[in-house]
Tab-separated table of C-alpha atoms and ligand atoms in Angstrom:
chain	number	residue	atom	x	y	z
A	1	MET	CA	-44.231	-24.710	-19.101
A	2	SER	CA	-46.995	-22.749	-21.328
A	3	SER	CA	-49.265	-20.251	-19.584
A	4	GLU	CA	-52.706	-19.798	-20.464
A	5	VAL	CA	-53.801	-16.263	-22.348
A	6	PHE	CA	-57.302	-15.884	-23.094
A	7	TYR	CA	-58.037	-14.150	-26.360
A	8	SER	CA	-61.263	-12.324	-28.017
A	9	SER	CA	-60.959	-10.598	-31.170
A	10	LEU	CA	-62.758	-7.455	-31.823
A	11	GLU	CA	-64.083	-9.214	-35.355
A	12	ASN	CA	-67.551	-9.081	-34.668
A	13	LYS	CA	-69.812	-11.146	-37.009
A	14	ARG	CA	-72.236	-12.141	-34.283
A	15	LEU	CA	-72.261	-8.228	-33.365
A	16	GLN	CA	-71.840	-8.988	-29.683
A	17	SER	CA	-70.530	-6.177	-27.622
A	18	PRO	CA	-66.817	-5.994	-26.831
A	19	LEU	CA	-67.604	-5.070	-23.437
A	20	ASN	CA	-69.088	-8.610	-23.041
A	21	LYS	CA	-66.000	-9.952	-24.251
A	22	LEU	CA	-63.863	-7.880	-21.667
A	23	LYS	CA	-66.355	-9.501	-19.115
A	24	ARG	CA	-65.408	-13.065	-20.341
A	25	LEU	CA	-61.677	-12.544	-20.161
A	26	PHE	CA	-61.992	-11.138	-16.723
A	27	ASN	CA	-63.975	-13.931	-15.713
A	28	LYS	CA	-61.618	-16.610	-16.879
A	29	CYS	CA	-58.581	-15.016	-15.212
A	30	SER	CA	-60.485	-14.125	-11.890
A	31	LYS	CA	-62.058	-17.546	-10.840
A	32	ASN	CA	-58.763	-19.308	-9.523
A	33	LEU	CA	-57.592	-16.202	-7.869
A	34	ASP	CA	-57.534	-15.649	-4.064
A	35	PHE	CA	-59.558	-12.656	-3.872
A	36	GLU	CA	-61.145	-11.666	-0.534
A	37	SER	CA	-64.184	-9.456	0.094
A	38	LYS	CA	-63.891	-5.946	0.484
A	39	GLN	CA	-59.967	-6.177	-0.611
A	40	LEU	CA	-58.775	-2.450	-1.970
A	41	THR	CA	-58.152	-3.536	-5.622
A	42	ALA	CA	-56.033	-1.035	-7.773
A	43	ILE	CA	-56.997	-1.102	-11.359
A	44	LYS	CA	-53.772	-0.058	-12.633
A	45	THR	CA	-54.265	1.451	-16.371
A	46	HIS	CA	-52.640	4.824	-18.264
A	47	PHE	CA	-54.586	7.754	-18.172
A	48	GLY	CA	-52.818	9.058	-21.188
A	49	GLU	CA	-51.349	12.595	-21.514
A	50	TYR	CA	-53.798	15.304	-22.847
A	51	GLY	CA	-53.567	15.519	-26.593
A	52	ASN	CA	-52.943	11.840	-27.168
A	53	THR	CA	-55.984	9.816	-28.278
A	54	ALA	CA	-54.601	6.394	-28.513
A	55	PHE	CA	-54.944	5.537	-24.469
A	56	ILE	CA	-57.234	3.020	-23.424
A	57	LYS	CA	-60.539	3.892	-23.725
A	58	PRO	CA	-62.428	4.500	-20.556
A	59	VAL	CA	-65.442	2.430	-21.945
A	60	TYR	CA	-63.211	-0.546	-21.644
A	61	LEU	CA	-62.749	-0.259	-18.135
A	62	ARG	CA	-66.580	-0.270	-17.266
A	63	PRO	CA	-67.017	-4.172	-17.474
A	64	ILE	CA	-63.832	-4.812	-15.632
A	65	ILE	CA	-64.909	-2.612	-12.683
A	66	ASP	CA	-68.456	-3.844	-12.791
A	67	GLN	CA	-66.809	-7.823	-12.325
A	68	VAL	CA	-64.340	-6.173	-9.456
A	69	MET	CA	-67.305	-4.877	-7.564
A	70	LYS	CA	-69.539	-8.223	-8.261
A	71	LEU	CA	-66.683	-10.086	-6.460
A	72	GLN	CA	-67.186	-7.902	-3.272
A	73	LEU	CA	-64.068	-6.064	-3.763
A	74	LYS	CA	-63.524	-2.291	-3.352
A	75	PRO	CA	-61.736	-1.118	-6.641
A	76	PHE	CA	-59.855	2.137	-7.360
A	77	LEU	CA	-58.194	3.350	-10.616
A	78	VAL	CA	-54.701	3.819	-10.215
A	79	ASP	CA	-51.570	5.550	-12.102
A	80	THR	CA	-48.270	7.364	-11.053
A	81	ASN	CA	-46.794	10.632	-11.546
A	82	THR	CA	-44.206	10.770	-14.657
A	83	LEU	CA	-40.632	11.760	-14.447
A	84	TYR	CA	-40.732	13.697	-17.587
A	85	VAL	CA	-42.487	17.466	-17.046
A	86	GLY	CA	-45.790	17.317	-18.682
A	87	MET	CA	-49.397	17.506	-17.704
A	88	ARG	CA	-49.137	14.176	-15.260
A	89	THR	CA	-46.033	15.412	-12.951
A	90	ASN	CA	-47.681	16.174	-9.815
A	91	THR	CA	-51.137	14.858	-8.607
A	92	VAL	CA	-53.268	18.192	-8.915
A	93	ASP	CA	-52.602	18.504	-12.688
A	94	HIS	CA	-52.459	14.469	-13.254
A	95	LEU	CA	-55.898	14.289	-12.025
A	96	HIS	CA	-57.057	17.121	-13.990
A	97	ASN	CA	-55.537	15.683	-16.997
A	98	ALA	CA	-57.179	12.181	-16.220
A	99	ALA	CA	-60.658	13.889	-15.844
A	100	LEU	CA	-60.262	15.548	-19.394
A	101	ASN	CA	-59.540	11.957	-20.981
A	102	GLY	CA	-62.534	10.426	-19.116
A	103	PHE	CA	-60.969	8.967	-15.965
A	104	ASN	CA	-63.036	10.525	-13.326
A	105	TYR	CA	-65.497	9.503	-10.432
A	106	SER	CA	-68.464	10.535	-12.150
A	107	THR	CA	-67.739	8.326	-15.029
A	108	PHE	CA	-66.721	5.121	-13.185
A	109	GLN	CA	-68.225	6.031	-9.395
A	110	ILE	CA	-65.166	4.530	-7.913
A	111	PRO	CA	-62.029	6.647	-6.915
A	112	VAL	CA	-59.187	7.972	-8.891
A	113	VAL	CA	-55.716	7.767	-7.172
A	114	ILE	CA	-52.316	8.883	-7.992
A	115	ALA	CA	-50.414	6.293	-6.406
A	116	ASP	CA	-47.196	7.954	-5.570
A	117	GLY	CA	-48.568	11.298	-3.703
A	118	LEU	CA	-48.696	15.002	-4.489
A	119	ARG	CA	-45.322	15.491	-6.175
A	120	GLY	CA	-44.305	11.706	-6.455
A	121	GLU	CA	-42.462	11.499	-3.067
A	122	ASN	CA	-44.166	8.173	-1.587
A	123	THR	CA	-42.248	5.216	-2.508
A	124	VAL	CA	-41.612	1.859	-0.796
A	125	ASP	CA	-38.531	-0.013	-1.373
A	126	VAL	CA	-39.679	-3.707	-2.164
A	127	LYS	CA	-36.824	-6.649	-2.540
A	128	ILE	CA	-36.680	-7.881	-6.282
A	129	GLU	CA	-36.094	-11.716	-6.224
A	130	ASN	CA	-33.587	-13.102	-8.742
A	131	GLY	CA	-32.574	-9.475	-9.928
A	132	GLU	CA	-29.526	-9.430	-11.733
A	133	ILE	CA	-29.035	-5.497	-12.226
A	134	LEU	CA	-31.096	-3.926	-9.458
A	135	ASP	CA	-31.841	-5.484	-5.547
A	136	ILE	CA	-34.624	-3.122	-5.017
A	137	ALA	CA	-37.409	-1.497	-6.655
A	138	LYS	CA	-38.983	1.892	-5.533
A	139	VAL	CA	-42.483	1.228	-5.918
A	140	ALA	CA	-45.497	3.785	-5.350
A	141	SER	CA	-46.807	3.693	-1.815
A	142	ASP	CA	-50.526	3.029	-2.819
A	143	ILE	CA	-49.702	0.433	-4.965
A	144	TYR	CA	-47.310	-1.219	-2.432
A	145	HIS	CA	-50.447	-0.839	0.354
A	146	ALA	CA	-53.329	-2.091	-2.183
A	147	ASP	CA	-54.601	-5.816	-1.585
A	148	ALA	CA	-55.159	-7.035	-5.071
A	149	MET	CA	-54.315	-5.349	-8.624
A	150	VAL	CA	-55.801	-6.016	-11.969
A	151	VAL	CA	-53.294	-4.411	-14.350
A	152	VAL	CA	-55.038	-3.075	-17.765
A	153	SER	CA	-52.338	-1.942	-20.249
A	154	HIS	CA	-52.867	-0.599	-23.589
A	155	PHE	CA	-50.416	-2.638	-25.964
A	156	LYS	CA	-48.596	-0.496	-28.396
A	157	GLY	CA	-45.057	0.700	-29.373
A	158	HIS	CA	-42.585	2.301	-27.345
A	159	GLU	CA	-39.494	4.482	-28.295
A	160	LEU	CA	-37.389	3.249	-25.684
A	161	SER	CA	-38.545	-0.283	-25.188
A	162	GLY	CA	-39.542	-1.307	-28.622
A	163	ILE	CA	-42.986	-2.461	-27.062
A	164	GLY	CA	-44.992	-1.182	-24.277
A	165	GLY	CA	-47.724	-3.507	-22.433
A	166	ALA	CA	-47.998	-5.629	-18.992
A	167	ILE	CA	-44.446	-5.571	-18.391
A	168	LYS	CA	-44.039	-2.097	-18.824
A	169	ASN	CA	-47.206	-1.043	-16.707
A	170	LEU	CA	-46.293	-3.095	-13.959
A	171	SER	CA	-42.716	-1.741	-13.789
A	172	MET	CA	-42.338	2.031	-14.781
A	173	GLY	CA	-46.266	2.399	-14.520
A	174	CYS	CA	-45.951	1.290	-10.762
A	175	ALA	CA	-42.878	2.880	-10.019
A	176	SER	CA	-42.479	6.296	-7.794
A	177	ARG	CA	-40.850	8.890	-9.745
A	178	GLN	CA	-37.421	8.183	-7.785
A	179	GLY	CA	-37.944	4.449	-9.475
A	180	LYS	CA	-38.632	5.819	-13.242
A	181	LEU	CA	-35.279	7.863	-12.817
A	182	ILE	CA	-33.344	4.780	-11.827
A	183	MET	CA	-34.938	2.824	-14.930
A	184	HIS	CA	-34.291	5.551	-17.434
A	185	SER	CA	-31.040	7.447	-16.133
A	186	THR	CA	-27.513	6.228	-14.455
A	187	SER	CA	-27.060	10.032	-13.451
A	188	LYS	CA	-28.829	12.279	-11.027
A	189	PRO	CA	-31.021	15.185	-12.530
A	190	VAL	CA	-28.860	18.605	-13.825
A	191	VAL	CA	-30.098	21.987	-13.411
A	192	ASN	CA	-30.078	23.901	-16.924
A	193	THR	CA	-28.875	27.132	-15.593
A	194	ASP	CA	-29.956	29.212	-18.518
A	195	LYS	CA	-33.597	29.030	-17.379
A	196	CYS	CA	-32.746	29.060	-13.555
A	197	THR	CA	-34.415	32.205	-11.957
A	198	SER	CA	-32.293	31.431	-8.511
A	199	CYS	CA	-35.989	31.176	-6.773
A	200	GLY	CA	-34.518	28.571	-4.232
A	201	LEU	CA	-37.562	26.363	-4.454
A	202	CYS	CA	-35.574	23.086	-5.136
A	203	ALA	CA	-33.178	23.422	-2.587
A	204	GLU	CA	-36.077	24.384	0.010
A	205	ASN	CA	-37.757	21.131	-1.169
A	206	CYS	CA	-34.638	18.897	-1.281
A	207	ALA	CA	-34.588	16.695	1.928
A	208	ALA	CA	-31.050	15.530	1.281
A	209	ASP	CA	-29.779	19.147	1.376
A	210	ALA	CA	-28.108	18.451	-1.823
A	211	ILE	CA	-28.758	21.735	-4.049
A	212	LEU	CA	-26.597	24.881	-3.504
A	213	LEU	CA	-27.756	28.431	-4.988
A	214	GLU	CA	-24.309	30.034	-6.174
A	215	PRO	CA	-26.605	32.085	-7.370
A	216	LYS	CA	-28.090	29.703	-9.995
A	217	ALA	CA	-28.928	26.269	-8.193
A	218	ARG	CA	-26.371	23.378	-8.591
A	219	ILE	CA	-27.386	19.599	-7.689
A	220	THR	CA	-24.043	18.413	-5.455
A	221	ASP	CA	-23.190	14.719	-4.789
A	222	LYS	CA	-25.330	14.480	-1.836
A	223	CYS	CA	-28.375	13.867	-4.413
A	224	THR	CA	-30.267	10.623	-3.648
A	225	GLY	CA	-32.153	11.150	-7.129
A	226	CYS	CA	-35.548	11.467	-5.364
A	227	THR	CA	-36.645	13.844	-8.215
A	228	ARG	CA	-38.876	15.995	-6.063
A	229	CYS	CA	-36.829	18.660	-7.213
A	230	VAL	CA	-37.968	18.073	-10.799
A	231	ALA	CA	-41.449	18.287	-10.093
A	232	VAL	CA	-41.384	21.604	-7.856
A	233	CYS	CA	-39.069	23.800	-10.379
A	234	PRO	CA	-41.354	26.532	-11.487
A	235	GLU	CA	-39.142	26.757	-15.012
A	236	SER	CA	-38.984	23.196	-15.626
A	237	THR	CA	-35.073	23.616	-15.923
A	238	ILE	CA	-34.240	20.449	-13.615
A	239	GLU	CA	-33.397	17.859	-16.432
A	240	ILE	CA	-33.250	14.196	-16.604
A	241	ASP	CA	-30.458	12.640	-18.455
A	242	TRP	CA	-32.375	9.901	-20.065
A	243	ASN	CA	-29.112	8.125	-20.661
A	244	GLU	CA	-29.952	4.310	-20.122
A	245	SER	CA	-29.362	1.887	-22.928
A	246	SER	CA	-32.637	0.322	-24.277
A	247	GLU	CA	-31.040	-2.883	-23.287
A	248	ASN	CA	-30.676	-2.266	-19.582
A	249	THR	CA	-33.801	0.097	-19.512
A	250	GLN	CA	-35.658	-3.051	-20.451
A	251	LYS	CA	-34.137	-5.602	-18.047
A	252	LYS	CA	-34.720	-2.991	-15.168
A	253	MET	CA	-38.307	-2.718	-16.161
A	254	ALA	CA	-38.321	-6.559	-15.715
A	255	GLU	CA	-36.901	-6.605	-12.473
A	256	TYR	CA	-39.034	-3.956	-11.503
A	257	ALA	CA	-42.221	-5.830	-12.781
A	258	LYS	CA	-41.007	-8.900	-10.933
A	259	ALA	CA	-41.082	-6.808	-7.856
A	260	VAL	CA	-44.525	-5.239	-7.888
A	261	HIS	CA	-45.955	-8.642	-8.957
A	262	SER	CA	-44.401	-10.103	-5.521
A	263	LEU	CA	-46.574	-7.782	-3.652
A	264	PHE	CA	-50.103	-9.824	-4.658
A	265	PRO	CA	-49.134	-13.426	-4.465
A	266	ASN	CA	-52.222	-14.864	-6.256
A	267	ARG	CA	-54.264	-11.848	-6.298
A	268	ILE	CA	-53.280	-10.207	-9.439
A	269	PHE	CA	-53.937	-10.585	-13.491
A	270	PHE	CA	-53.269	-8.669	-16.574
A	271	ILE	CA	-55.730	-7.511	-19.357
A	272	ASN	CA	-54.022	-6.286	-22.646
A	273	ILE	CA	-56.000	-4.030	-24.962
A	274	ILE	CA	-54.668	-4.160	-28.196
A	275	THR	CA	-56.523	-1.148	-30.116
A	276	ASP	CA	-55.094	1.959	-31.660
A	277	VAL	CA	-51.491	0.277	-31.853
A	278	ALA	CA	-49.436	3.516	-32.035
A	279	PRO	CA	-45.777	3.359	-32.444
A	280	THR	CA	-45.214	5.320	-29.478
A	281	CYS	CA	-45.883	5.552	-26.075
A	282	ASP	CA	-49.325	7.240	-24.451
A	283	CYS	CA	-46.996	9.578	-22.529
A	284	PHE	CA	-46.914	11.869	-25.476
A	285	PRO	CA	-49.325	14.604	-25.944
A	286	ALA	CA	-49.999	13.402	-29.576
A	287	ASN	CA	-50.026	9.953	-31.557
A	288	ASP	CA	-49.320	8.784	-35.170
A	289	GLN	CA	-51.967	6.291	-36.738
A	290	SER	CA	-51.971	2.504	-35.813
A	291	VAL	CA	-49.232	0.187	-37.071
A	292	CYS	CA	-52.288	-2.463	-37.420
A	293	PRO	CA	-55.743	-2.670	-37.341
A	294	ASP	CA	-57.444	-3.183	-33.823
A	295	ILE	CA	-57.274	-6.818	-33.088
A	296	GLY	CA	-58.774	-7.100	-29.364
A	297	PHE	CA	-58.322	-8.160	-25.896
A	298	LEU	CA	-56.476	-10.802	-24.004
A	299	SER	CA	-55.996	-11.783	-20.192
A	300	SER	CA	-53.636	-14.035	-18.367
A	301	THR	CA	-52.283	-14.393	-14.939
A	302	ASP	CA	-48.598	-14.148	-16.605
A	303	PRO	CA	-47.609	-10.918	-17.911
A	304	VAL	CA	-44.809	-12.457	-20.165
A	305	ALA	CA	-47.014	-14.483	-21.749
A	306	ALA	CA	-49.628	-11.560	-22.184
A	307	ASP	CA	-47.047	-9.383	-23.570
A	308	LYS	CA	-45.689	-12.212	-25.650
A	309	ALA	CA	-49.078	-13.286	-27.294
A	310	SER	CA	-50.010	-9.423	-27.773
A	311	TYR	CA	-46.801	-9.109	-29.803
A	312	ASP	CA	-47.384	-12.016	-31.807
A	313	LEU	CA	-50.835	-11.045	-32.655
A	314	VAL	CA	-49.797	-7.541	-33.899
A	315	ALA	CA	-47.149	-9.241	-36.186
A	316	LYS	CA	-49.445	-11.565	-37.394
A	317	ASN	CA	-52.040	-8.660	-38.274
A	318	SER	CA	-49.589	-6.342	-39.676
A	319	LYS	CA	-48.057	-6.149	-43.297
A	320	GLY	CA	-46.444	-9.273	-44.395
A	321	GLY	CA	-46.918	-10.658	-40.922
A	322	GLN	CA	-43.900	-9.073	-39.736
A	323	ASP	CA	-43.349	-7.142	-36.178
A	324	PRO	CA	-43.557	-3.384	-37.011
A	325	PHE	CA	-41.831	-1.980	-33.988
A	326	SER	CA	-38.674	-3.815	-34.962
A	327	ARG	CA	-39.068	-2.078	-38.462
A	328	ILE	CA	-39.692	1.517	-36.611
A	329	TYR	CA	-37.200	1.070	-33.788
A	330	THR	CA	-34.654	-0.559	-36.258
A	331	GLU	CA	-31.783	-0.428	-33.167
A	332	ILE	CA	-34.248	-1.915	-30.440
A	333	ASP	CA	-34.831	-5.682	-29.611
A	334	PRO	CA	-38.327	-5.462	-27.842
A	335	LEU	CA	-38.350	-8.794	-26.958
A	336	ILE	CA	-35.469	-8.096	-24.170
A	337	GLN	CA	-37.802	-7.451	-21.693
A	338	LEU	CA	-39.795	-10.352	-22.101
A	339	LYS	CA	-36.842	-13.086	-22.293
A	340	HIS	CA	-35.251	-11.197	-19.191
A	341	ALA	CA	-38.524	-11.430	-17.228
A	342	GLU	CA	-38.608	-15.178	-18.229
A	343	LYS	CA	-35.204	-15.716	-17.074
A	344	ILE	CA	-36.128	-13.988	-13.308
A	345	SER	CA	-38.861	-16.402	-13.368
A	346	LEU	CA	-41.767	-13.892	-13.835
A	347	GLY	CA	-43.521	-15.679	-16.544
A	348	SER	CA	-43.477	-17.514	-19.430
A	349	LEU	CA	-42.578	-16.698	-23.176
A	350	ASN	CA	-44.607	-19.869	-23.966
A	351	TYR	CA	-48.245	-19.681	-23.945
A	352	ASP	CA	-51.188	-21.649	-25.049
A	353	LEU	CA	-53.848	-19.315	-26.822
A	354	LYS	CA	-57.328	-19.999	-25.935
A	355	THR	CA	-59.854	-18.086	-27.700
A	356	VAL	CA	-63.142	-16.705	-25.750
A	357	LYS	CA	-65.904	-15.616	-27.907
B	1	SF4	S1	-36.130	25.734	-8.318
B	1	SF4	FE1	-35.832	25.482	-10.656
B	1	SF4	S2	-35.736	27.889	-11.090
B	1	SF4	FE2	-35.879	28.007	-8.826
B	1	SF4	S3	-33.829	27.821	-8.371
B	1	SF4	FE3	-34.378	25.711	-8.553
B	1	SF4	S4	-33.806	25.509	-10.454
B	1	SF4	FE4	-33.572	27.536	-10.440
B	2	SF4	S1	-33.327	14.630	-7.051
B	2	SF4	FE1	-33.728	14.815	-4.652
B	2	SF4	S2	-32.188	14.659	-3.578
B	2	SF4	FE2	-31.665	14.816	-5.674
B	2	SF4	S3	-31.272	17.389	-5.762
B	2	SF4	FE3	-33.463	16.816	-6.159
B	2	SF4	S4	-34.707	16.682	-4.459
B	2	SF4	FE4	-32.527	16.920	-3.950
C-alpha cells in the first residue's frame, strides 16, 4: 500500500513565501489526525551543535508553531541530550547552545525543553512491537509524557546511517542517552585512565555503584549503561566505544522509531526539510557544503514514506540522478533503516507524491 507524501518545492517562480508552503504542508497532514484541544504537543527538531550552520533554520518552525497553536494545542520545542561529549551533553549547555542557534523562548514564545533531564537521566522503557533485535526502547521522559508530536527533521547525510531524516529524529533524537548508547554500541563506557584525575565524581553519581577508584576510575560489570558518568566527568575522559555496525544501528533505529511512534496513535506526523543537505549529521560543530541544491519540504503521516521520498528527491536532484550518500559512504546502505522499518510495520517504502503549490 502507498502512503501519501505532500511535497512543496523551493522553486518559486510565483514568489510565494516558503513559510506559506510549510503551512499548507502542515494542514494537509494535521486535518485527519486526532488532536484534542490543549494537548501538550512536542515539536521535535534538532537544535544543531554550535558551529554547524546546516541545521534547520529556526524561521522554518514559525509557521509550524503557528498552526499548532491554531489547533488550540500547547506546543513546546524539544530535543534530547547527546551521547557524545559536546555542547549538548547536559541540559544547561544544551539550552545555551539552542539559544545561540536561534531556538529560544524569545524567538518562538513557546518553551524549549530538553526531554531527558539535566544530565540525560530521565528515561522511560517503551515496548517495541515486532522488534527483531530489541524488545524495549529507552525513551526520553518528556517525549514519553507528551500528548502529540510533530517531528520536524532535517534530511541530510549521516556518517553512520548514510542518511538522517524522520526515522533518525524519531529514534536517536527521542531516545535518552542510555537508548543512544544501545543503538551505537555493544559495550559499556570505558575510562581513559590517562586523563582521569581520580576526582571520584563519576563514582558518586553512579546509581549502580559500578565504578571503583583504584585510584583511577574503573567501570565494573555492575554497569547498566545509563551513561550518567559520561555527562558528569569534568575531564571528558569516560568514553563510548562506537562499535555497533551501520546495519545494526540502522535496524535498532527503526525499532526505536516504532516504539516512539506507538506513543502517539493518530497524533503524530512528519515534516522533512530538504535544504542544506550536508553529508554529515548536525551534531558536528561544522559542516561541509551541500550534496545537492536546496529542494523543498514534505509532510506525511508515514515516516518511512517521508524519508524514502526525501531520499529519492535528493537523488533526482543530484549529479547524474544518483544517490550522493552511497557515493560518499561506499560501505553503507542508507536504505537499511527504511527497509527494516517497513518490515516491522512502521510505514511503507511506497508513496504517492502529491505536489502542494
Ligand atoms: S569523573 Fe572522570 S576524572 Fe573524575 S574519577 Fe571519574 S573518570 Fe576520573
Ligand atoms: S554508565 Fe551508568 S551505571 Fe555504568 S558506570 Fe556509568 S554511571 Fe555507572
